[in-house]
Each structure stands twice: as C-alpha cells, then as structure tokens.
Coordinates of C-alpha atoms in Angstrom, one line a residue:
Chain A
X154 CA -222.2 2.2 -23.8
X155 CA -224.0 3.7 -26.4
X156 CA -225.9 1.8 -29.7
X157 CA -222.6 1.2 -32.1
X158 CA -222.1 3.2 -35.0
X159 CA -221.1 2.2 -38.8
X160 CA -220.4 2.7 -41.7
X161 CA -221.6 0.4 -44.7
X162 CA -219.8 1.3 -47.7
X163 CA -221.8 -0.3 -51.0
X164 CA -219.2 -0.7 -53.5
X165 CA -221.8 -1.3 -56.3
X166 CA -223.2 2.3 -55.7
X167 CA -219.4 4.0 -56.4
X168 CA -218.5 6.4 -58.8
X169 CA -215.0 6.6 -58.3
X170 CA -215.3 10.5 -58.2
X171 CA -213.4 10.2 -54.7
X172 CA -215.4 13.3 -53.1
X173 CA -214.9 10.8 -50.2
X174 CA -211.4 11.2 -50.1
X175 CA -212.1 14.9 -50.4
X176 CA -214.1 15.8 -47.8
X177 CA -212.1 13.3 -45.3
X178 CA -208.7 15.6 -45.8
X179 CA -210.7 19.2 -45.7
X180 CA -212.6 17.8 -42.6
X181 CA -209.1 16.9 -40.8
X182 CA -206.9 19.3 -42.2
X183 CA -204.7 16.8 -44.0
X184 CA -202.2 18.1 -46.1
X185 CA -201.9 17.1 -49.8
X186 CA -199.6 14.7 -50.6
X187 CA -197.2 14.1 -53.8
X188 CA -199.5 12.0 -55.9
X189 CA -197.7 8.8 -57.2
X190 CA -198.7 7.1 -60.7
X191 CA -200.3 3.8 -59.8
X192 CA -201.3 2.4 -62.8
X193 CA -204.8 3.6 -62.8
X194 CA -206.7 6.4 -61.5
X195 CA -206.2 5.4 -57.8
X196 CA -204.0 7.3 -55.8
X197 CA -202.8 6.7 -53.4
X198 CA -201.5 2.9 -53.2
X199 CA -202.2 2.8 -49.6
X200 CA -203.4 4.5 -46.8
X201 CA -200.8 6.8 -45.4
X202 CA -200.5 9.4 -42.3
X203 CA -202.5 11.6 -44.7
X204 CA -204.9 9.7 -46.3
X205 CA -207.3 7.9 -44.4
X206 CA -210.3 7.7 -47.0
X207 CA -208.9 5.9 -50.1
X208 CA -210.7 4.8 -53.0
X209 CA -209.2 2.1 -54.7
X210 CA -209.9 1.3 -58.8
X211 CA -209.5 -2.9 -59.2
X212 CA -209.9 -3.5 -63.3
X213 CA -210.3 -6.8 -63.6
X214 CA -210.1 -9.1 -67.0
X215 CA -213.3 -10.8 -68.2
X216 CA -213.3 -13.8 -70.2
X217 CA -215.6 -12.1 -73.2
X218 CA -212.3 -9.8 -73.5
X219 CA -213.7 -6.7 -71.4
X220 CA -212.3 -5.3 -68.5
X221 CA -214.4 -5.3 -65.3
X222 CA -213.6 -1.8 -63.2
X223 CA -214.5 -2.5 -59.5
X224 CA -214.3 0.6 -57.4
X225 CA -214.2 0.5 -53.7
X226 CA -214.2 3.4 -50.9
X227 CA -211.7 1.6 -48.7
X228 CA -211.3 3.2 -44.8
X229 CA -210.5 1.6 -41.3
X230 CA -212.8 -0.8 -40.6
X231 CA -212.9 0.1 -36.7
X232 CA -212.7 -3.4 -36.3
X233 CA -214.6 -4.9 -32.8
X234 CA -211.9 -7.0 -32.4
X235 CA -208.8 -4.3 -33.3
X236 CA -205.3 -5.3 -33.7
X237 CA -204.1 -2.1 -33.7
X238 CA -205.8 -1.4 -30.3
X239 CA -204.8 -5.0 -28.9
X240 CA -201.1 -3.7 -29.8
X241 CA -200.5 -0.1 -28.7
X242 CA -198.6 -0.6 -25.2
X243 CA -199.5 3.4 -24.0
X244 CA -203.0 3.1 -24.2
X245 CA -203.5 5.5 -27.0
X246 CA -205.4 3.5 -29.1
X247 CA -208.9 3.4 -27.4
X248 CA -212.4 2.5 -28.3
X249 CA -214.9 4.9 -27.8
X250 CA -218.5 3.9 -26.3
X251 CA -220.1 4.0 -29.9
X252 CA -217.4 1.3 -30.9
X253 CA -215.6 3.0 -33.6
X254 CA -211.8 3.0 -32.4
X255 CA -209.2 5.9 -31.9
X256 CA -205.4 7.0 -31.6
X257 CA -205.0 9.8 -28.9
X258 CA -202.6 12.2 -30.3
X259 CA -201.0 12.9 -27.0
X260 CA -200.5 9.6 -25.7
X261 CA -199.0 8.0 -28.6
X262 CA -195.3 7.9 -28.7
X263 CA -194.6 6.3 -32.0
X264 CA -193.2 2.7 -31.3
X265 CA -195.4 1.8 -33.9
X266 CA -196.4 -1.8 -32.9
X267 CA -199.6 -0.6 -34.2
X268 CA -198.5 -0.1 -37.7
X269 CA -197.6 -3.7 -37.9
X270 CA -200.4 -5.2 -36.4
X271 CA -203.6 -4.2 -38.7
X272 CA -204.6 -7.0 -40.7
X273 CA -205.5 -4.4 -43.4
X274 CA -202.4 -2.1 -43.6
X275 CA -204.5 0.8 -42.5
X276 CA -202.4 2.0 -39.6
X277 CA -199.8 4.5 -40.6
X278 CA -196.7 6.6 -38.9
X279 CA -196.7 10.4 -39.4
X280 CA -193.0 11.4 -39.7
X281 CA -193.7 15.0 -39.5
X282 CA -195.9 14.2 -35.7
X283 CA -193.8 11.1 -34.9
X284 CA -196.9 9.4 -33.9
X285 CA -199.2 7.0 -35.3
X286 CA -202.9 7.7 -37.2
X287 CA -205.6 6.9 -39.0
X288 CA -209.3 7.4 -39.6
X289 CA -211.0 8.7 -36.6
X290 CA -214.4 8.0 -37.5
X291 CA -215.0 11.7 -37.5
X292 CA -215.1 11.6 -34.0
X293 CA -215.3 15.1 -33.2
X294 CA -218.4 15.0 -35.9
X295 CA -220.3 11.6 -34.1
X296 CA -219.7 13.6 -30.4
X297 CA -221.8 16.6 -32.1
X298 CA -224.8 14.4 -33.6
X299 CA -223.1 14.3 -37.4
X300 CA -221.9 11.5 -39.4
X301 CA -218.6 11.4 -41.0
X302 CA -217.7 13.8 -43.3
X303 CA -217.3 10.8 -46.3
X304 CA -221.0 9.5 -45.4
X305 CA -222.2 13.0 -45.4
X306 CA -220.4 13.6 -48.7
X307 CA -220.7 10.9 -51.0
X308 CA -222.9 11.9 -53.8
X309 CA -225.0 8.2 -54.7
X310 CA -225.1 7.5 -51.0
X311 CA -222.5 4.9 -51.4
X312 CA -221.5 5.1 -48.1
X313 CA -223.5 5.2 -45.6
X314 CA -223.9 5.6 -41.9
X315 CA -226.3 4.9 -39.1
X316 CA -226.6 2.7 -36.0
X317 CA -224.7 -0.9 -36.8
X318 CA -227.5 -3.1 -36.4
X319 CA -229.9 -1.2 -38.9
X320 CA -227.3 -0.9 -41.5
X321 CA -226.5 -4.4 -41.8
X322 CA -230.8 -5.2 -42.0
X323 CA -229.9 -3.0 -45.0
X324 CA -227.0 -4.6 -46.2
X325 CA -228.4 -8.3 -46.2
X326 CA -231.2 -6.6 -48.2
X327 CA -229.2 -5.1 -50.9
X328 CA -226.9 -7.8 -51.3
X329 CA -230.2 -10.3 -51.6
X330 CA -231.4 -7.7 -54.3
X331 CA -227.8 -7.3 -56.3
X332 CA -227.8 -11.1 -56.6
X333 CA -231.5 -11.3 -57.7
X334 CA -230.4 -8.8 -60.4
X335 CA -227.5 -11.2 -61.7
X336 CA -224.7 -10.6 -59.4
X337 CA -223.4 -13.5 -58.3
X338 CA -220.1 -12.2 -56.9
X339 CA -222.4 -9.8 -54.7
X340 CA -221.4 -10.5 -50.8
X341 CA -220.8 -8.4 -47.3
X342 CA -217.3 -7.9 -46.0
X343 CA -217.1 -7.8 -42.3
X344 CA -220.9 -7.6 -41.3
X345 CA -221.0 -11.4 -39.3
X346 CA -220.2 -10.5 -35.5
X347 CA -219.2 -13.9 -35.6
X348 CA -217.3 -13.4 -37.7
X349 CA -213.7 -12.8 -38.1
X350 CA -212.3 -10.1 -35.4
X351 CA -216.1 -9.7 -34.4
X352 CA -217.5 -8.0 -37.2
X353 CA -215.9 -4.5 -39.1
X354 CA -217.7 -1.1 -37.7
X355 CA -217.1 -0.1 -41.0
X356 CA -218.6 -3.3 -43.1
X357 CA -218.4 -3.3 -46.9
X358 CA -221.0 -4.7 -49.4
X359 CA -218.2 -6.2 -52.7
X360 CA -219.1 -7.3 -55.8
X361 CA -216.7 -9.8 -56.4
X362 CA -214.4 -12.1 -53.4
X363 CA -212.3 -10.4 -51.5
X364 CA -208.8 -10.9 -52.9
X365 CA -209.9 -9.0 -56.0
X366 CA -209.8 -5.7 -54.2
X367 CA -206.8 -6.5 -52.0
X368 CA -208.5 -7.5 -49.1
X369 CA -207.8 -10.2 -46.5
X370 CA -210.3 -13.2 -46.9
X371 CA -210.5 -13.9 -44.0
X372 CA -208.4 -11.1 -41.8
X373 CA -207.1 -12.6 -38.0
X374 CA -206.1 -11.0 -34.8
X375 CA -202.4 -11.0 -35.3
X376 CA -202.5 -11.2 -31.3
X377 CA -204.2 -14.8 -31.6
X378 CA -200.7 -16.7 -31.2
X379 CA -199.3 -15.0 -28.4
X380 CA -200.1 -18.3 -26.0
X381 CA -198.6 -20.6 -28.4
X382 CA -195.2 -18.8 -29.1
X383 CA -194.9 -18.0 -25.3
X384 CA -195.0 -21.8 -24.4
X385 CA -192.7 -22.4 -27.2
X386 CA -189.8 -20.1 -25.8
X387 CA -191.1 -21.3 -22.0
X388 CA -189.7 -24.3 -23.4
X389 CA -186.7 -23.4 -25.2
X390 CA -185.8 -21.7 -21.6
X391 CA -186.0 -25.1 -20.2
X392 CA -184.0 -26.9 -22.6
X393 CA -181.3 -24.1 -22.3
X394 CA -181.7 -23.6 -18.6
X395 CA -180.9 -27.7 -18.3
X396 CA -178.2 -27.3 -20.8
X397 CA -176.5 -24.6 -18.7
X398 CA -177.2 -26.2 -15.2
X399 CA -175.0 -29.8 -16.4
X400 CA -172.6 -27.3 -17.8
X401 CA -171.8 -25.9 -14.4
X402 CA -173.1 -27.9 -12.0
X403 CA -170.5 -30.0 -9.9
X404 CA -170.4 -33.4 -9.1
X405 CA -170.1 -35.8 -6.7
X406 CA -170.6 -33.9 -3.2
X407 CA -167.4 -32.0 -2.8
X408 CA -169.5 -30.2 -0.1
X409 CA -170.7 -26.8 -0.4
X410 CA -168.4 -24.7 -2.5
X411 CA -170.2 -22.0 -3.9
X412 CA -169.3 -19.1 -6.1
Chain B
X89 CA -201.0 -3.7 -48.8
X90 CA -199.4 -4.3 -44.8
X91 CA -196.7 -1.9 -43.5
X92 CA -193.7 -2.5 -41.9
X93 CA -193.5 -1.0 -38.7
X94 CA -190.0 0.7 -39.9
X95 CA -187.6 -0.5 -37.7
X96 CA -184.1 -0.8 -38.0
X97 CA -181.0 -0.6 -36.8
X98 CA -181.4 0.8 -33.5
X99 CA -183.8 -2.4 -33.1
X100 CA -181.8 -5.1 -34.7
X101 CA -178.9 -3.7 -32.1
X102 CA -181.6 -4.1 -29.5
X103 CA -182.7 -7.2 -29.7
X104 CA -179.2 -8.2 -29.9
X105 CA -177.9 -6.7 -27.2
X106 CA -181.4 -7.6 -25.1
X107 CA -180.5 -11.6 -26.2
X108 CA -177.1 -10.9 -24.3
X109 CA -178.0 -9.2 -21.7
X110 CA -180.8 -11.9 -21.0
X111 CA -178.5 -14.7 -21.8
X112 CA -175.9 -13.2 -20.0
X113 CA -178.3 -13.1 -16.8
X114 CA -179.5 -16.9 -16.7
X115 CA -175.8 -17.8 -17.6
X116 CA -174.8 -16.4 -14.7
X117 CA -177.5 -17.3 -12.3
X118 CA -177.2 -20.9 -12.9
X119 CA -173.3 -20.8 -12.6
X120 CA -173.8 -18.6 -9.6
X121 CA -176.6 -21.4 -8.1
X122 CA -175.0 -24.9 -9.6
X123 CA -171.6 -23.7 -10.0
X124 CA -168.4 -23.3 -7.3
X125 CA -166.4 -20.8 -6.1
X126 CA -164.1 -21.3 -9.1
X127 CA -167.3 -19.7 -11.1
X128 CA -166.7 -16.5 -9.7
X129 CA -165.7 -15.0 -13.0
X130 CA -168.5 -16.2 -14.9
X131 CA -170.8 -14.9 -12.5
X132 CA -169.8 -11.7 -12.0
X133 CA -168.8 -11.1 -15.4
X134 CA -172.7 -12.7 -16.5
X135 CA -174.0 -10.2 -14.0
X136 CA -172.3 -6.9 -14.7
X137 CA -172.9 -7.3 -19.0
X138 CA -176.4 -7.9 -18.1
X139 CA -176.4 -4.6 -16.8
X140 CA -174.5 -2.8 -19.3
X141 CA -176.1 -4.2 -21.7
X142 CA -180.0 -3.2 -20.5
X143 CA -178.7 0.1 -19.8
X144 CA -177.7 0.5 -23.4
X145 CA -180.8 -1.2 -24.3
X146 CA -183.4 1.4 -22.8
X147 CA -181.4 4.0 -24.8
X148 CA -182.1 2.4 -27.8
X149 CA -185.6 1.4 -27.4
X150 CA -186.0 5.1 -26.3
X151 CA -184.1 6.5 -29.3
X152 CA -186.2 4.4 -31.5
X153 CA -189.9 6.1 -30.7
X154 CA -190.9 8.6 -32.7
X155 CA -191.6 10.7 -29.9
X156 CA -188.7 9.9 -27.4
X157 CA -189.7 12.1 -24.7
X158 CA -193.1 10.5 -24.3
X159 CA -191.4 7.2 -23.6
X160 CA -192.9 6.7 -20.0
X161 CA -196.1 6.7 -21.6
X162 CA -195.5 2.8 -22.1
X163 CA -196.1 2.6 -17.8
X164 CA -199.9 4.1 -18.8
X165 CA -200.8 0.8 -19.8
X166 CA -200.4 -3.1 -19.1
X167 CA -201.4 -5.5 -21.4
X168 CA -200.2 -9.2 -20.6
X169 CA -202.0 -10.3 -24.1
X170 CA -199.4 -7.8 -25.6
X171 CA -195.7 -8.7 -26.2
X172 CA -194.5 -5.2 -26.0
X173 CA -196.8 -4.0 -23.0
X174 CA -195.2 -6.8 -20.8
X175 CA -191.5 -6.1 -22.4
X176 CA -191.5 -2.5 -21.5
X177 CA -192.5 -3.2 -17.9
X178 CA -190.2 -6.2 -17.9
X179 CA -187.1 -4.3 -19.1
X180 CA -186.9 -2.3 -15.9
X181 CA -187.8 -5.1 -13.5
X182 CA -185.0 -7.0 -15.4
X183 CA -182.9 -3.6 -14.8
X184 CA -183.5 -3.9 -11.0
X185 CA -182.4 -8.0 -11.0
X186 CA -179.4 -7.2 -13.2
X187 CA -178.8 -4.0 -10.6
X188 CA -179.2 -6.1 -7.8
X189 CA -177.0 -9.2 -8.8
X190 CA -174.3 -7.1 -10.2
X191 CA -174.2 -5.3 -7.0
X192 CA -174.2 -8.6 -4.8
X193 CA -171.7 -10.0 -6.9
X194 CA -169.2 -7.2 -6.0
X195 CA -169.6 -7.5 -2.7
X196 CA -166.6 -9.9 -0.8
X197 CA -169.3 -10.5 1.8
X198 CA -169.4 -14.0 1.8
X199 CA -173.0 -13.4 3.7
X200 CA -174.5 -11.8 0.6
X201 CA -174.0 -14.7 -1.9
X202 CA -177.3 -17.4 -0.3
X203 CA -179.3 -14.1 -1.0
X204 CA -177.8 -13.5 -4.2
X205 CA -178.6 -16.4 -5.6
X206 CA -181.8 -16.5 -4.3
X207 CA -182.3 -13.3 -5.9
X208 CA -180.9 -14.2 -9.5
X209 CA -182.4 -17.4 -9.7
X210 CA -185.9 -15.3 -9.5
X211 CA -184.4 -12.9 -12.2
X212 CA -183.9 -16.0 -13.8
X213 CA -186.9 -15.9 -15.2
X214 CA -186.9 -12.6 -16.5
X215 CA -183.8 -13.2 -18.1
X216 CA -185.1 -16.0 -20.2
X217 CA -188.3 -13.0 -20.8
X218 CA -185.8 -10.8 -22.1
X219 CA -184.1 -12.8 -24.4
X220 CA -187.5 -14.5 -26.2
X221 CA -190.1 -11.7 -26.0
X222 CA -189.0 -9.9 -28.3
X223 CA -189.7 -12.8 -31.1
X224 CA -192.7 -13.2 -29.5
X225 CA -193.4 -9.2 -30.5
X226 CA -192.5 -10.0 -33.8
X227 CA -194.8 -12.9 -34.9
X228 CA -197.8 -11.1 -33.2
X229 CA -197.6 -8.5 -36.0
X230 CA -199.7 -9.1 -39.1
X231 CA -196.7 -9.0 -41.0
X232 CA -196.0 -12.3 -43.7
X233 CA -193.2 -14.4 -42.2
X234 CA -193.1 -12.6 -38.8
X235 CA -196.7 -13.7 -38.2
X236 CA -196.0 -17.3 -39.8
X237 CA -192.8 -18.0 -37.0
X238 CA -194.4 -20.0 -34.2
X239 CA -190.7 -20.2 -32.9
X240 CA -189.2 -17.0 -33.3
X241 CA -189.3 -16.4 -29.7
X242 CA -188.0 -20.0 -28.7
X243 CA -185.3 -19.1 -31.5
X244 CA -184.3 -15.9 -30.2
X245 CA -183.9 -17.2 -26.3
X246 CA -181.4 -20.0 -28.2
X247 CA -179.7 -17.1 -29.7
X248 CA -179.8 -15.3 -26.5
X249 CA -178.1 -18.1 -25.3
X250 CA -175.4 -18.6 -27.5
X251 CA -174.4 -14.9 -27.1
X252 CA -174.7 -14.6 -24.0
X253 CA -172.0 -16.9 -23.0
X254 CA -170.2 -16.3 -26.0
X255 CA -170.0 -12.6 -24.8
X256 CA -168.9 -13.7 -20.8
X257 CA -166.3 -15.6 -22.3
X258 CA -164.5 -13.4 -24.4
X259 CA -164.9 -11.0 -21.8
X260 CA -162.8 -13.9 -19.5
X261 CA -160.8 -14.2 -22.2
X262 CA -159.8 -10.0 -22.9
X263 CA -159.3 -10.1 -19.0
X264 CA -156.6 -13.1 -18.6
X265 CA -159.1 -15.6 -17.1
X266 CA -159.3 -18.1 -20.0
X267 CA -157.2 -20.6 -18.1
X268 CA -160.1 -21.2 -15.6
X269 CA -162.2 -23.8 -14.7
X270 CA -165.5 -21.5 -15.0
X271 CA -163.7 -20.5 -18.6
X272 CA -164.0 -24.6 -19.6
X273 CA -167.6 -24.4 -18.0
X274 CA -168.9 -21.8 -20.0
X275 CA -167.2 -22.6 -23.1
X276 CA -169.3 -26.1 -22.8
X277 CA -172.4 -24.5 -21.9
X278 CA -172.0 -22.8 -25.4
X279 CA -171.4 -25.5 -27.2
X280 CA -174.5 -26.8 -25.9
X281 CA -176.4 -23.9 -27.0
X282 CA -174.7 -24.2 -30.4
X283 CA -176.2 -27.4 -31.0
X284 CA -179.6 -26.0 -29.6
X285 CA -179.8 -23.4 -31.6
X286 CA -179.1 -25.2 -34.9
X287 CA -182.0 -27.9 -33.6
X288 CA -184.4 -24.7 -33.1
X289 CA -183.4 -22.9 -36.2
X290 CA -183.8 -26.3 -38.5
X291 CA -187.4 -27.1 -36.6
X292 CA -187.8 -23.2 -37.1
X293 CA -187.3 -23.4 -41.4
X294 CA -189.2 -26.5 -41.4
X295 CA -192.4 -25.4 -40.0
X296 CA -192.5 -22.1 -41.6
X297 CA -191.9 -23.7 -45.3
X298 CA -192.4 -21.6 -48.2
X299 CA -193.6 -18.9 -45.9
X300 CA -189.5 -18.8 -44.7
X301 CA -188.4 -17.4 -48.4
X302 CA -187.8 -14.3 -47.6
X303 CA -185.0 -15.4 -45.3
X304 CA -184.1 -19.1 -46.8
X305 CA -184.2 -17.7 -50.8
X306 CA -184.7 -13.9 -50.4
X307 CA -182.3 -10.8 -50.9
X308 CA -180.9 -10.9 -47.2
X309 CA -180.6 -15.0 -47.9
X310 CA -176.8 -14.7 -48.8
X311 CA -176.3 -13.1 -45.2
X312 CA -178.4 -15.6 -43.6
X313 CA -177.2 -18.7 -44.7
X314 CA -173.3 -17.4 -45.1
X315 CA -173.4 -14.6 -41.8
X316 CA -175.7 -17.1 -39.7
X317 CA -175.7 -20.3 -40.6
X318 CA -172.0 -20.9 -41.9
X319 CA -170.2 -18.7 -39.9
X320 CA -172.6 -17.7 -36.9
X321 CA -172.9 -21.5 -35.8
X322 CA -171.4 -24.4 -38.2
X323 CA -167.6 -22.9 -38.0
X324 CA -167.5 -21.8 -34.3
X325 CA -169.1 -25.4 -33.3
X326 CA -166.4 -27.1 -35.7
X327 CA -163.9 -25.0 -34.2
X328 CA -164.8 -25.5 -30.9
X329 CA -165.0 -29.3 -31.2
X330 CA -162.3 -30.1 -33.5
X331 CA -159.7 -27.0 -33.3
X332 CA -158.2 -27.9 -30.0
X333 CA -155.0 -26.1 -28.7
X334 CA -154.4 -24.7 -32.5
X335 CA -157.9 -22.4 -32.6
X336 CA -157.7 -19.5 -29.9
X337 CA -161.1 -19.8 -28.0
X338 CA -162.1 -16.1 -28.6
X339 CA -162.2 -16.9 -32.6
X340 CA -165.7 -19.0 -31.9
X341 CA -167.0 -16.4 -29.3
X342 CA -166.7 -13.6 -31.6
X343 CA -168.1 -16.2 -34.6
X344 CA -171.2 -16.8 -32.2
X345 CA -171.5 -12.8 -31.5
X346 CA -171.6 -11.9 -35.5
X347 CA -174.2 -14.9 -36.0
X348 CA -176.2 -13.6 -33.3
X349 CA -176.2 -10.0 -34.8
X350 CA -176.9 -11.3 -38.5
X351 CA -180.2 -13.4 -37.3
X352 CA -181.8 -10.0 -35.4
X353 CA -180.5 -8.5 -38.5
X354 CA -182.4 -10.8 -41.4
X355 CA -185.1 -11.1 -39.4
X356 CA -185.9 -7.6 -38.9
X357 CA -184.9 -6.1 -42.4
X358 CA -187.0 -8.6 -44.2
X359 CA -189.5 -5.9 -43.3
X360 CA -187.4 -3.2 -43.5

C-alpha cells in the first residue's frame, strides 16, 4: 500500500472563478451540460454524471446588514470509510492502494445502490452509460506521477494535493493562522481519522460550520445499522413463524398425518 | 443535496412480489411441517407461487439495471455487511428451495414428503430473507426516512406475510378449494399477520416520529393512510372478523394484496 494521497481544499483561498470545474471536464472528456439558474452564480446544484468538480457559492446574511459570500470547491471526498464502496454489490467500486476510491466502468451494472448510499450526494447515474460515476481522483493522472487536474489548475493554490499526512500538518496550521487573524468560524472538514467515516481523502478547510455550505455535520456510514435492522426482522420472522405454526399445527396426537 | 437511487416501478413490483414469494414459502413450509394431509393445497399452492413469483422477480431486478446484460456481475462480489450483495446471492438460493419444494410437492410419492419438509423448513429461512431484506436495503441508504426506519425490514417480512397467505388463499379460492380445512387454516394464519402487521407498522410510526412525514403527512400520505392503512389492513381484518357468511373470503385477500402493493409503493416513491 502506498503513502495515501489528498486533496485539501482551503475554502478561504477560493475565487469562485471555477477553473476547477474547468479543467476537471476537459481532463475527463465530460460533456457540457444545460446549465440551470440556481439563484446565484453556482451551477450546477449538485454533482451529476458530468460534473464531478463543483463549486458551490453560499451567501450568507450578516447581522450588520451585509451578505457574507462563502465559496467552496466541493468534490468526492474519497472517504476512508466509503459508503458508496461499502454498497456496490459487483465490486466496481474499489479503493486503490493510494486510498482515493473508484467506480470501474466495466464492472458496474447500474443498480445504483451506490447512488443512495453517499452521505454527501456525490454519487451519480449516467443515463447515457447506464452506469454509475463520479470523481476519479484523476487516477489515470496519480498512476503517472501528476496530481489532479483541479489541484494542478486552481490559480491561488486553493486546492491542494500532496501525501495525506503532510497536508493535514498544513491544514491544522492554516486553520491556527485564519483564527489568529479573526476567523472564528475557521475549522477542518474531514481531516480527524478518528473521525467520522475515518477521515475524507479529500479534507476541506471551511470558514464557517458545516450546515452553511450544505454539508453533513457529522456524515455516517449509512451501512452502520445493518446489525440492528437484521435482528429486528430476525424477530419479526419469529413472531410470524409462531403465528403461522399455531395456525396450522394440529392438536391433540391424532398420529402422524402429514401433508 | 442526497439522490435517490431512481427506482420505481419495476422495484416497488419487486419487493412486492419478493414479500409473496417469501411469504408464500414459510406459509407453506410450516403448513407442510405442522400441518396434515388436509394441508395439501396450502402447501403446494405456497410452493409453486413462490416460484413463480421469484421467477418474475429476477426479471424485474434484471430489467431494472441500467446495464441489464451485466447482471451476473452481482456473483463478482459477496459482501454480508451489504443488504443487496447477500440479496442477489440469496435470490437464487431461494430459486433453488422454491424449485425444489415445488417439485417435491408434485410428486404423489408419499416417500418424498419427510425430505421435503426437511428441505423447506431450511428454505425456511431464506424465505423469511427474502421477504425482510429488502427493507433492510432500504434503511442502509443515506436517504432521510429510509435511513431513519430501524423496522422497515421487520415491517416488510409482516407484509410479506400478510400477502403471502393472502395470495395462497385466493388462489384456493379461484380453484374451488375454499371449503377446506387448510382454506380455514390459512385464512387464520392471516388474520394473525393482520394484527402483526398493524402492531409493527404502529411501533414502526412511533419510532421514526417526525422523521415518518413524508409518509404519515406527505404527498403519498392520502395513499398511505386510505390504500394501506384503511383499506390494506383495518377493513380486511373487520371483514374477516366480523363479516361472516355475508363477506366472500376473497374480498379481504385481494384488500390485503392492494395494501401490500401501496406500502412498497409509499415507501419507495417517497424517493422517487
């Protein structure tokens, strides 16, 4: 297993000029897409098939009357613990040995289990493919010694990539800085790996909590209940199977007379 | 900001018919194993719907993929932490038990039946799989409501109960055998199931709470508490109970078949 890759995306560094969502279609040959009007200058409202690199625009009301713009490069965060992967029944979704996580194109068979079961809504079904897919992690670019296109792109070096363990050394040390420089709200997303589903591969440094920009606060394996609900229906077989077995069962010995 | 998985009909159908076919299964193997030889049409009938009914099934969960013809790809993996892993290798061991039984059950050879029951009351257990995995499936999504119902797989096996038999005996009942004894059986095996499902589906609303809107107080919430609740349980257990020679026992059977269909129904197209 090689050292695990990341990608730290530092939301206070973003200009909105979405060169990130760019470079992520021309380096995948996505197609363009219909924009939609969201309400601001994001678009799309969600990751889709076709867009994997989004950036989203959060305006937020201040109490002195002005509006706070909060902009944020928002991409699959390769979680280490991956519903998506946890879900896929074929296989396809696989992690590779730098840790960032995949859907093989020619496994996948479009059930898509997988869509369902990211916390984040990242996941998406290609109608045109009929199979599932989302951001590789450039992972034809890591194999060949490059990082993604979005990293290599990003004019103010909002997002950036490296080996996971020295990027989050960084993080902590510009978060520490941003909140000596007044920003309270300034915190990680997803850099614990105690943290919840292990820690994001791709870890976010926010400026305010994480409900402003849509995200889960605290994002759980959807997987985690599975034990629970199965000894709940063991049980309601039980009750049933009881139910059934005075329903049909005959009484009082009048020898073996079977169906 | 989550997406629905987009599935609809051909799933609501098969989670329908996969709660009959399962229920149809266990109904039969425990008539089959506690029953008598006045059973006999309970326990073939149980048998051979089980089989139709996972025949149909596989076509539906095959039609459903986006890319049909790689549906064998679900044998490249086996995940027992993952509801749908285990539920597409269980669908064809079920196939084989439901093959198996039905083909036993045909048989006049006295000599097969110790090992058919044997045999079903191991398929048993897959039947009762069958019938609750797919709830299971369901609330291991990340989806609001799905992911908040810790007894949407008990609730589904209830339902697959209630179908089940509801679905042998009309089949008794289109075939002239209502006047049996394993007609009276099945008929009070129902009504138990009735009441078990109402207790499940109660317990069911009352631990989800407000997370249960989208069903309880939601667009589809007309269908559920009218479709399911009314006339899915309430009237066919009134009926049952209080209609006597006046009510025609298929009128409850069918009431139980429509309820059945409306819950897979609600449930699923809350995220349609």
């Amino acid at each position: 297993m090689a050292r695990t890759l990341a990608m730290f995306t530092d939301t206070s560094l973003c200009i909105g000029c979405r060169a990130c969502q760019v470079a992520c279609k021309q380096w995948n040959e996505l197609p363009m897409e219909e924009p939609e009007w969201t309400g601001s200058y994001q678009n799309h409202a969600h990751f889709t098939d076709k867009t994997y690199r989004l950036v989203r625009f959060i305006e937020k009301p201040q109490a002195n009357g002005e509006l706070q713009w909060l902009l944020m490069s928002d991409v699959c965060k390769h979680c280490a613990q991956a519903g998506c992967l946890d879900a896929c029944p074929t296989g396809a979704i696989y992690r590779t040995e730098f840790g960032t996580v995949n859907i093989n194109q020619d496994v996948c068979n479009g059930c898509r289990y997988c869509v369902s079961s990211c916390p984040f809504g990242v996941v998406s079904f290609n109608h045109d493919t009929g199979r599932a897919n989302k951001c590789t992690f450039c992972n034809d670019r890591i194999h060949n010694g490059l990082g993604p296109a979005c990293a290599k792109t990003c004019p103010t070096e909002s997002i950036q990539f490296g080996f996971r363990d020295e990027l989050a050394a960084k993080a902590e040390k510009r978060v520490a800085k941003l909140k000596e420089m007044g920003y309270s709200g300034a915190q990680l997303y997803g850099v614990d790996d105690k943290g919840p589903l292990g820690g994001l591969n791709a870890f976010f440094l926010l400026l305010d909590r994480p409900s402003t920009y849509n995200l889960p606060e605290k994002p759980l394996l959807p997987q985690r209940n599975v034990l629970v609900d199965s000894v709940l229906a063991v049980g309601s077989a039980l009750l049933v199977g009881v139910g059934a077995v005075v329903a049909f069962r005959e009484r009082g010995g009048k020898g073996d007379d079977h169906a | 900001m989550l997406k629905s998985p987009d599935w609809h009909l051909l799933i609501v159908w098969y989670f329908f018919l996969g709660g009959i076919a399962g229920g149809a299964y266990f109904t039969a193997a425990i008539a089959d194993n506690f029953g008598s030889s006045r059973d006999r049409g309970v326990v073939r009938t149980g048998y051979i719907l089980s089989l139709l009914m996972i025949g149909v099934c596989g076509m539906l969960l095959i039609l459903d993929l986006g890319t049909p013809s790689r549906f064998l790809n679900m044998m490249k993996a086996f995940k027992f932490w993952d509801p749908m892993s285990i539920g597409a290798w269980m669908l064809g061991v079920f196939g084989a038990f439901a093959f198996v039984s039905s083909a036993l059950s045909l048989s006049a050879d006295e000599s097969r039946a110790g090992l058919r029951r044997k045999i079903s009351l191991v398929g048993t257990v897959f039947g009762f799989f069958l019938a609750s995995y797919t709830g299971v499936l369901l609330s291991a999504t990340a989806l609001p409501f799905w992911s908040d119902a810790r007894l949407m797989g008990a609730l589904f096996l209830a339902s697959g109960a209630s179908t089940g038999m509801a679905a042998i005996s009309l089949l008794l009942y289109l075939s002239g055998e209502s006047a049996g004894e394993g007609f009276k059986k099945i008929k009070r095996a129902d009504r138990f199931a009735i009441v078990f499902e109402m207790a499940v589906l109660a317990l069911f609303l009352i631990l989800l709470g407000s997370a249960g809107a989208p069903l309880t107080s939601g667009p589809l919430a007309p269908l559920f508490w009218g479709g399911l609740v009314v006339a899915g349980l309430v009237v066919p257990l009134a009926l049952d109970l209080l209609g006597g020679r006046w009510v025609p026992a298929v009128i409850p059977a069918v009431l139980i078949l429509v309820g059945g269909f409306i819950l897979r129904y609600v449930v699923v197209m809350t995220h349609a």
